[in-house]
Amino acid sequence: MNINNVLGIIFSNSYDSALPELTGVRTMGSVPFGGRYRLIDFALSNMVNSGISKVGVITKSNYRSLMDHIGAGKAWDLARKRDGLFLLPPFSAAGTEGVFRNRFEALRGNLDFITRSKEEFVVLCDSHVVCNLDFNDILNAHIENDADITIGYTTGIAPDLEDLTALTMDDTGRITGTSLCRCGENVSYSLHIYVIRKALLERLINEGISSPVPVDLERNLIRGNVNNLKLFGFACEGFVRSLDSLQTYYDVSMELLNLENRNALFNPKRPIYTKLRDDMPAIYSPGCRVNGSLVAEGCKIEGEVENSILFHRVTIAKGAVIKNSIIMQDTYVGENVNLDCVITDKRVVIKPDKTLSGAPNFPLFIGRGIVI
Amino acid sequence: MYKKNECVAMLLAGGQGSRLGVLTKNIAKPAVPYGGKYRIIDFPLSNCVNSGITTVGVLTQYQPLELNDYIGNGQPWDLDRVNGGVHILSPYQQIKGTAWYKGTANAIYQNMAFIERYDPEYVMVLSGDHIYKMDYAKMLAYHKEKNADCTIAMLEVPWEEASRFGLMIVNDDGSIAEFEEKPKNPRSNKASMGVYTFTWSKLKAYLTADEADESSSNDFGKNVIPAMHEAGERMFAYAFDGYWKDVGTIESLWEANLDLLNPKVDLDLSDDDWRIYPNAPIATPHFITNKADVQNSMIADGCVVAGKVDYSILFANVDVDEGATVEYSIVMPGAKVKAGAVVRYAIVAENAVIGENAKVGESPENFPDRENWGVAVVASGVNVAPKTVVLPKQMLDSE
């Protein structure tokens, strides 16, 4: 088995609608997360750390910030002469109209890219899943099981995502039944991580093209093929979270303030790579108080910060008290401001003496660049 | 075929920095970590890029491995260029034999072919030993305006320190009347910063003459500059008034780091218009636990702080465990301070481990033998056993 024999494909825009607050100005893949990352960093880093050296990133709309973030792929060692990163802008195949509507149509638009790739296997994944996985484990299981498609799943309360597949498996991991997830159910649900032979993927796409009705990846290729193909599930262990709403985004972010979770997700043996910003280290001024928080470089802290996440270059002025909040990059928090359970997008300015608060089950969101 | 470049920079990075003791045992001085995520050489390299000088030769000789790795192809400074870019120039074997760089002038002389291929009008000679932000383009403009053959950047230093520097006595028009090398009774407080701009045709002639002179020690300060001055070439001083620090000793390195925590010091590393670029490893944002107490400090990515940190600089991936104390200290990448350990007035080098309840350094107030007080140093990779005491001014190395 040779991992260089695997092509990676990432859908950067999947479930954009689940996080409308954060994806209004960007795509799911470029949603800021964890103090310095963007969500696509997890998928990209997982692929690179698994030895995959050719990755196609499918984009749909609002992808300027994504392109700005991944550039030529240098931060992931994907700026290469041979293979490397391929940004795949929306491309409508002949005979279709407009931009693709779902992941199947996206693949169909990029069939040429897939066909011309020489790799034997393809790993596909989405950007809404926060995880640190070695795809070799899935690939090895896939080969051992002689599977047609292997689907990464996790077990727990199903996220509130449209058209999500719940899986039932026998003792060998073979998928024997599928259904549509209902939100709140405790099930084994798909993480939208698939391993498949490239030849089979091409065949399925070609079959889909000739289908008289619109085809969808999860509905037709997965749920529709339970009896026709050998589908296997692979349990993804560790810190694996699907983001389905701003609330989940907030909860999962707060989970990182537990050192064990932080160390599991940012396992130094499989680092999560991201674009470098070259900020200076964070400055803690005399009289500041910081506890239980994740702080990125470039921050200047004069006030109090507790149980919060500060992204790059956040300024917390004197007398300000920040609790249970997520403050994204380049935000300025003025003197004597009080924030509790607040999420600020990039470049927000909160003028002195303001008090803003949400609740743990209803974080207050402040959009990009807003001045309060 | 190389494209013509108006100005080429030659960065002298071969110095051992012997006064930094164990810190430069395995690395050249320009590779010494500084400021939480930088190394000394980031300053001249970033200055070059920010000044629009994109052809830079880096002359290395002493322990070049880490420095070479660090500079790599120059990508962190945007110096991986089709035309020009950064080039590491080590001594090499030639037909007539192998020659180490005998002195700073000889190092440039041996690499004249490198300079010539860009056919420059001017060459800047920089040193890799100082912390400062300077626009070399302004200096070059001054050099042209004065129609100079050699321009030397100068800085006014406090009179009481002047005798430690190479000084210049400057005429009203900016031309240099006289040089004084570390005089006992200084007549000037205008010190040379070790930043030179030369008109290349002139420098080339003097380097060739200097090489032919067997009695010469082939050094810019000692030989080439005096020779140019004696011959009456047009030599000017370019005044600089920002922050500049020679980090040649343990004390000055320690001080220069802690200067970053002093709001009165004019060295802003967060200035977007003059960024200093590091080649830093990727790490997670640092984590400050509920038990931690962090004050007046600078902390880089990847650290986990559960203890007390005051007036200190933590580089990337440093751990300060619960109950540990770090004060007035510099802790370099990957070092660990275990529970109950106390680090005061110290420099802990890369990947060193300070065992539980060990004690490294002490504040001058609490050390009776004031004469022998100094910053304590733990060399890179050293494992300080639990409860060990490392005295002020002591340098602890593995062997």
Coordinates of C-alpha atoms in Angstrom, one line a residue, chain B:
Chain B
M1 CA 22.5 35.7 -17.2
Y2 CA 21.8 37.7 -14.0
K3 CA 19.7 40.8 -13.9
K4 CA 21.4 44.0 -12.8
N5 CA 20.8 44.9 -9.2
E6 CA 21.4 48.4 -8.0
C7 CA 22.3 47.3 -4.5
V8 CA 23.5 44.0 -3.1
A9 CA 23.6 43.4 0.7
M10 CA 26.3 41.2 2.2
L11 CA 25.4 40.0 5.7
L12 CA 28.3 39.0 7.9
A13 CA 27.0 36.1 9.9
G14 CA 30.1 34.1 10.6
G15 CA 30.8 35.4 14.1
Q16 CA 31.1 32.9 16.9
G17 CA 29.9 35.3 19.6
S18 CA 32.2 33.7 22.1
R19 CA 31.0 36.1 24.8
L20 CA 27.6 34.4 24.7
G21 CA 29.3 31.3 26.1
V22 CA 27.2 28.1 26.1
L23 CA 24.5 29.8 24.0
T24 CA 26.7 29.8 21.0
K25 CA 28.4 26.5 21.5
N26 CA 26.5 24.8 18.7
I27 CA 25.0 27.8 16.8
A28 CA 26.4 30.9 15.3
K29 CA 25.5 34.2 17.0
P30 CA 23.1 35.4 14.4
A31 CA 21.0 32.2 15.0
V32 CA 20.6 33.0 18.7
P33 CA 16.8 33.2 19.6
Y34 CA 15.5 36.6 20.5
G35 CA 12.2 38.2 21.4
G36 CA 9.9 35.2 21.8
K37 CA 9.9 34.0 18.2
Y38 CA 12.8 35.6 16.3
R39 CA 16.5 35.1 15.9
I40 CA 19.0 37.9 15.7
I41 CA 19.4 37.5 11.9
D42 CA 15.7 38.2 11.3
F43 CA 16.4 41.9 11.9
P44 CA 18.9 42.6 9.2
L45 CA 17.1 40.2 6.8
S46 CA 13.8 41.8 7.4
N47 CA 15.3 45.2 7.2
C48 CA 16.7 44.3 3.7
V49 CA 13.4 43.1 2.4
N50 CA 11.5 46.0 3.9
S51 CA 14.1 48.4 2.3
G52 CA 13.6 46.8 -1.1
I53 CA 17.0 45.1 -1.1
T54 CA 16.3 41.6 -2.3
T55 CA 19.7 40.2 -3.2
V56 CA 21.4 39.2 0.0
G57 CA 24.5 37.2 0.5
V58 CA 24.8 35.7 4.0
L59 CA 28.4 34.9 4.9
T60 CA 28.6 32.0 7.3
Q61 CA 31.6 30.2 8.8
Y62 CA 31.1 29.3 12.4
Q63 CA 28.7 26.4 13.2
P64 CA 26.6 27.1 10.1
L65 CA 24.2 24.1 10.2
E66 CA 21.4 25.6 12.2
L67 CA 21.8 29.0 10.6
N68 CA 21.7 27.4 7.1
D69 CA 18.6 25.4 8.1
Y70 CA 17.0 28.5 9.5
I71 CA 17.5 30.7 6.4
G72 CA 16.7 27.8 4.0
N73 CA 15.7 29.2 0.7
G74 CA 14.7 32.5 2.3
Q75 CA 11.0 32.0 1.9
P76 CA 10.0 33.4 5.4
W77 CA 11.5 36.7 4.3
D78 CA 10.1 36.5 0.7
L79 CA 13.7 36.1 -0.4
D80 CA 13.2 33.0 -2.5
R81 CA 13.5 34.9 -5.7
V82 CA 13.9 34.1 -9.4
N83 CA 16.3 37.0 -9.6
G84 CA 18.5 37.5 -6.5
G85 CA 17.1 36.4 -3.2
V86 CA 19.1 35.1 -0.3
H87 CA 22.3 33.1 -0.8
I88 CA 24.3 31.4 1.8
L89 CA 28.0 31.9 1.1
S90 CA 30.3 29.6 3.0
P91 CA 34.0 29.3 2.5
Y92 CA 34.8 26.9 -0.2
Q93 CA 37.7 25.1 -1.8
Q94 CA 39.5 26.8 -4.7
I95 CA 42.1 25.7 -7.1
K96 CA 44.9 27.2 -5.0
G97 CA 43.6 25.7 -1.8
T98 CA 41.0 26.0 0.9
A99 CA 40.7 29.3 2.7
W100 CA 38.6 30.1 5.7
Y101 CA 37.4 33.7 5.8
K102 CA 40.4 35.4 7.4
G103 CA 38.4 38.5 8.3
T104 CA 35.3 40.5 7.4
A105 CA 36.9 42.1 4.4
N106 CA 38.4 38.8 3.2
A107 CA 34.9 37.2 3.4
I108 CA 33.6 39.8 1.0
Y109 CA 36.7 39.5 -1.2
Q110 CA 36.3 35.8 -1.5
N111 CA 32.7 36.4 -2.7
M112 CA 33.4 39.1 -5.2
A113 CA 32.2 36.9 -8.0
F114 CA 28.8 36.6 -6.3
I115 CA 28.5 40.4 -6.2
E116 CA 29.8 40.9 -9.7
R117 CA 27.2 38.8 -11.3
Y118 CA 24.5 41.3 -10.3
D119 CA 26.7 44.2 -11.5
P120 CA 25.6 46.5 -8.6
E121 CA 26.4 50.2 -8.2
Y122 CA 26.4 49.8 -4.4
V123 CA 27.1 47.1 -1.8
M124 CA 25.8 47.2 1.7
V125 CA 27.8 45.4 4.3
L126 CA 25.7 44.5 7.4
S127 CA 26.4 42.6 10.5
G128 CA 24.2 39.8 11.9
D129 CA 24.7 40.7 15.5
H130 CA 22.4 43.6 16.2
I131 CA 18.8 44.2 17.0
Y132 CA 17.4 47.2 15.2
K133 CA 14.9 48.3 12.6
M134 CA 16.4 50.5 9.9
D135 CA 15.4 51.6 6.4
Y136 CA 18.5 50.9 4.4
A137 CA 16.9 52.6 1.4
K138 CA 17.1 56.0 3.2
M139 CA 20.7 55.3 3.9
L140 CA 21.4 54.5 0.3
A141 CA 19.6 57.7 -0.8
Y142 CA 21.9 59.6 1.6
H143 CA 24.9 57.9 0.2
K144 CA 23.9 58.9 -3.3
E145 CA 23.0 62.4 -2.3
K146 CA 26.5 62.9 -0.7
N147 CA 28.1 61.3 -3.7
A148 CA 29.9 59.2 -1.1
D149 CA 32.3 56.3 -1.6
C150 CA 31.5 54.9 1.8
T151 CA 28.7 55.7 4.3
I152 CA 28.7 54.4 7.8
A153 CA 25.6 54.3 9.9
M154 CA 26.1 56.0 13.3
L155 CA 24.2 56.2 16.5
E156 CA 24.7 58.6 19.4
V157 CA 25.4 56.5 22.4
P158 CA 25.5 57.7 26.1
W159 CA 28.8 59.4 26.8
E160 CA 29.6 57.1 29.6
E161 CA 29.4 54.1 27.3
A162 CA 31.1 55.7 24.3
S163 CA 34.5 54.2 25.1
R164 CA 33.1 50.7 24.3
F165 CA 32.4 51.6 20.7
G166 CA 34.2 52.5 17.5
L167 CA 33.6 56.2 17.3
M168 CA 33.5 58.8 14.6
I169 CA 34.2 62.5 14.7
V170 CA 31.9 64.0 12.1
N171 CA 32.2 67.4 10.3
D172 CA 29.2 69.7 9.8
D173 CA 28.5 68.4 6.3
G174 CA 28.3 64.8 7.6
S175 CA 31.7 63.8 6.3
I176 CA 33.8 61.8 8.7
A177 CA 36.9 63.7 10.0
E178 CA 38.4 61.0 12.2
F179 CA 37.9 57.5 13.6
E180 CA 38.6 56.4 17.1
E181 CA 38.5 52.8 18.1
K182 CA 37.3 52.3 21.7
P183 CA 39.2 55.3 23.0
K184 CA 39.7 55.8 26.8
N185 CA 38.7 59.4 26.6
P186 CA 36.1 59.7 23.9
R187 CA 35.9 62.9 21.9
S188 CA 32.7 61.9 20.3
N189 CA 29.6 59.8 21.2
K190 CA 28.8 58.9 17.6
A191 CA 29.3 55.2 17.4
S192 CA 29.5 53.0 14.3
M193 CA 26.6 50.6 14.0
G194 CA 28.5 48.2 11.8
V195 CA 26.3 49.1 8.8
Y196 CA 28.2 50.2 5.7
T197 CA 27.2 51.4 2.3
F198 CA 29.9 51.3 -0.4
T199 CA 30.2 52.4 -3.9
W200 CA 31.1 49.0 -5.3
S201 CA 33.8 50.1 -7.8
K202 CA 35.7 51.7 -4.9
L203 CA 35.2 48.9 -2.4
K204 CA 36.3 46.4 -5.0
A205 CA 39.6 48.3 -5.5
Y206 CA 40.2 48.5 -1.8
L207 CA 39.4 44.9 -1.1
T208 CA 41.8 43.8 -3.9
A209 CA 44.5 46.0 -2.4
D210 CA 43.8 44.8 1.1
E211 CA 44.1 41.2 0.0
A212 CA 47.5 41.9 -1.6
D213 CA 48.8 43.4 1.7
E214 CA 50.1 40.5 3.7
S215 CA 50.3 42.4 6.9
S216 CA 46.6 43.2 6.8
S217 CA 44.2 41.3 9.1
N218 CA 41.6 41.8 6.3
D219 CA 39.1 43.4 8.6
F220 CA 36.7 46.3 7.6
G221 CA 37.0 48.2 10.8
K222 CA 40.8 47.8 11.2
N223 CA 42.0 47.9 7.6
V224 CA 39.7 48.7 4.8
I225 CA 37.9 51.7 6.4
P226 CA 41.2 53.3 7.6
A227 CA 42.8 52.8 4.2
M228 CA 39.9 54.5 2.5
H229 CA 40.0 57.3 5.0
E230 CA 43.7 57.8 4.6
A231 CA 43.4 57.9 0.8
G232 CA 40.9 60.8 1.2
E233 CA 37.9 59.0 -0.2
R234 CA 34.5 60.6 0.4
M235 CA 33.3 59.0 3.7
F236 CA 30.1 60.1 5.4
A237 CA 28.2 59.2 8.5
Y238 CA 24.5 58.5 8.3
A239 CA 22.7 59.3 11.5
F240 CA 20.3 56.8 12.9
D241 CA 18.2 57.4 16.0
G242 CA 16.1 54.4 16.6
Y243 CA 16.6 51.4 18.9
W244 CA 19.9 49.5 18.3
K245 CA 21.5 47.0 20.5
D246 CA 24.5 44.8 20.3
V247 CA 23.6 41.5 21.9
G248 CA 27.1 40.3 22.2
T249 CA 27.0 39.3 25.9
I250 CA 24.7 37.3 28.1
E251 CA 23.7 40.5 30.0
S252 CA 23.0 42.5 26.8
L253 CA 21.0 39.6 25.3
W254 CA 19.0 39.3 28.4
E255 CA 18.5 43.1 28.5
A256 CA 17.6 43.4 24.9
N257 CA 14.9 40.7 25.3
L258 CA 13.4 42.4 28.3
D259 CA 13.5 45.7 26.5
L260 CA 10.5 44.4 24.6
L261 CA 8.5 44.6 27.8
N262 CA 9.4 48.2 28.4
P263 CA 6.9 50.5 26.8
K264 CA 9.5 53.3 26.8
V265 CA 11.8 51.4 24.6
D266 CA 11.4 52.3 20.9
L267 CA 11.2 48.8 19.4
D268 CA 7.8 48.0 18.2
L269 CA 7.6 44.5 16.7
S270 CA 3.9 44.8 16.0
D271 CA 4.4 47.6 13.4
D272 CA 2.7 46.4 10.2
D273 CA 4.7 48.7 8.1
W274 CA 8.0 47.3 9.2
R275 CA 7.5 43.7 10.1
I276 CA 10.2 41.5 11.4
Y277 CA 9.7 38.1 9.8
P278 CA 10.7 35.0 11.7
N279 CA 11.0 31.4 10.5
A280 CA 8.9 30.1 13.3
P281 CA 7.5 26.7 13.8
I282 CA 3.7 26.3 13.6
A283 CA 2.1 25.8 17.0
T284 CA -1.3 26.1 18.7
P285 CA -2.2 29.3 20.4
H286 CA -0.8 29.2 23.9
F287 CA -2.9 28.2 26.9
I288 CA -3.1 29.9 30.2
T289 CA -4.7 27.6 32.8
N290 CA -6.9 28.6 35.7
K291 CA -4.0 28.3 38.1
A292 CA -1.7 30.6 36.2
D293 CA -0.6 34.1 37.0
V294 CA 0.9 35.9 34.1
Q295 CA 2.0 39.5 34.3
N296 CA 4.0 41.8 32.2
S297 CA 5.3 39.2 29.8
M298 CA 5.5 38.1 26.2
I299 CA 4.3 34.6 25.3
A300 CA 4.6 32.8 22.0
D301 CA 2.5 30.0 20.5
G302 CA 2.4 26.5 21.8
C303 CA 3.1 27.4 25.5
V304 CA 1.1 26.0 28.4
V305 CA 1.4 28.2 31.4
A306 CA 0.1 26.9 34.7
G307 CA 2.5 28.7 37.0
K308 CA 3.6 32.2 37.7
V309 CA 5.2 34.2 35.0
D310 CA 6.3 37.8 35.5
Y311 CA 8.5 40.1 33.5
S312 CA 9.6 37.3 31.2
I313 CA 9.7 36.1 27.6
L314 CA 8.5 32.6 26.8
F315 CA 9.4 31.3 23.3
A316 CA 7.3 28.8 21.4
N317 CA 6.3 25.5 23.1
V318 CA 7.5 26.3 26.6
D319 CA 5.7 24.7 29.5
V320 CA 5.6 26.3 32.9
D321 CA 4.0 23.8 35.3
E322 CA 1.7 24.5 38.2
G323 CA 3.6 25.9 41.2
A324 CA 6.6 26.9 39.1
T325 CA 7.8 30.5 38.9
V326 CA 9.5 32.3 36.1
E327 CA 10.6 35.9 36.7
Y328 CA 12.9 38.3 34.8
S329 CA 13.9 35.5 32.5
I330 CA 14.1 34.4 28.9
V331 CA 12.9 30.9 28.2
M332 CA 13.8 29.6 24.7
P333 CA 11.7 27.3 22.5
G334 CA 10.7 23.9 23.8
A335 CA 12.1 24.4 27.4
K336 CA 10.1 23.0 30.3
V337 CA 9.9 24.4 33.8
K338 CA 8.6 21.7 36.1
A339 CA 6.4 22.1 39.2
G340 CA 7.9 24.0 42.1
A341 CA 11.0 25.2 40.1
V342 CA 12.0 28.8 40.3
V343 CA 13.7 30.6 37.5
R344 CA 14.8 34.1 38.1
Y345 CA 17.1 36.4 36.2
A346 CA 18.1 33.6 33.9
I347 CA 18.3 32.5 30.3
V348 CA 17.0 29.0 29.7
A349 CA 18.1 27.8 26.3
E350 CA 16.2 25.6 23.8
N351 CA 14.7 22.3 25.0
A352 CA 16.3 22.6 28.5
V353 CA 14.3 21.0 31.3
I354 CA 14.3 22.6 34.8
G355 CA 13.4 19.8 37.1
E356 CA 11.0 20.0 40.0
N357 CA 11.9 22.4 42.8
A358 CA 15.1 23.3 41.0
K359 CA 16.3 26.9 41.4
V360 CA 18.0 28.7 38.6
G361 CA 19.4 32.2 39.1
E362 CA 18.4 34.8 41.7
S363 CA 17.5 38.4 41.9
P364 CA 20.4 40.8 42.7
E365 CA 18.7 41.9 45.9
N366 CA 18.5 38.4 47.3
F367 CA 22.1 37.5 46.4
P368 CA 24.6 38.6 49.1
D369 CA 27.7 38.3 46.9
R370 CA 26.7 41.3 44.6
E371 CA 30.1 41.3 43.0
N372 CA 29.6 37.9 41.5
W373 CA 25.9 38.3 40.6
G374 CA 24.9 37.8 36.9
V375 CA 22.3 36.3 34.7
A376 CA 22.2 32.5 35.1
V377 CA 22.3 30.4 31.9
V378 CA 21.1 26.8 31.2
A379 CA 22.4 25.6 27.9
S380 CA 20.2 24.0 25.3
G381 CA 19.0 20.5 26.0
V382 CA 20.3 20.4 29.5
N383 CA 18.3 18.5 32.0
V384 CA 18.5 20.2 35.3
A385 CA 17.9 17.5 38.0
P386 CA 15.2 18.2 40.6
K387 CA 16.2 20.4 43.5
T388 CA 19.4 21.5 41.7
V389 CA 20.6 25.0 42.3
V390 CA 22.1 27.0 39.5
L391 CA 23.8 30.1 40.8
P392 CA 23.6 33.6 39.3
K393 CA 26.2 34.0 36.6
Q394 CA 26.6 30.3 36.4
M395 CA 26.5 28.7 32.9
L396 CA 25.2 25.2 33.1
D397 CA 26.1 22.9 30.2
S398 CA 25.7 19.2 29.9
E399 CA 29.5 18.5 29.7

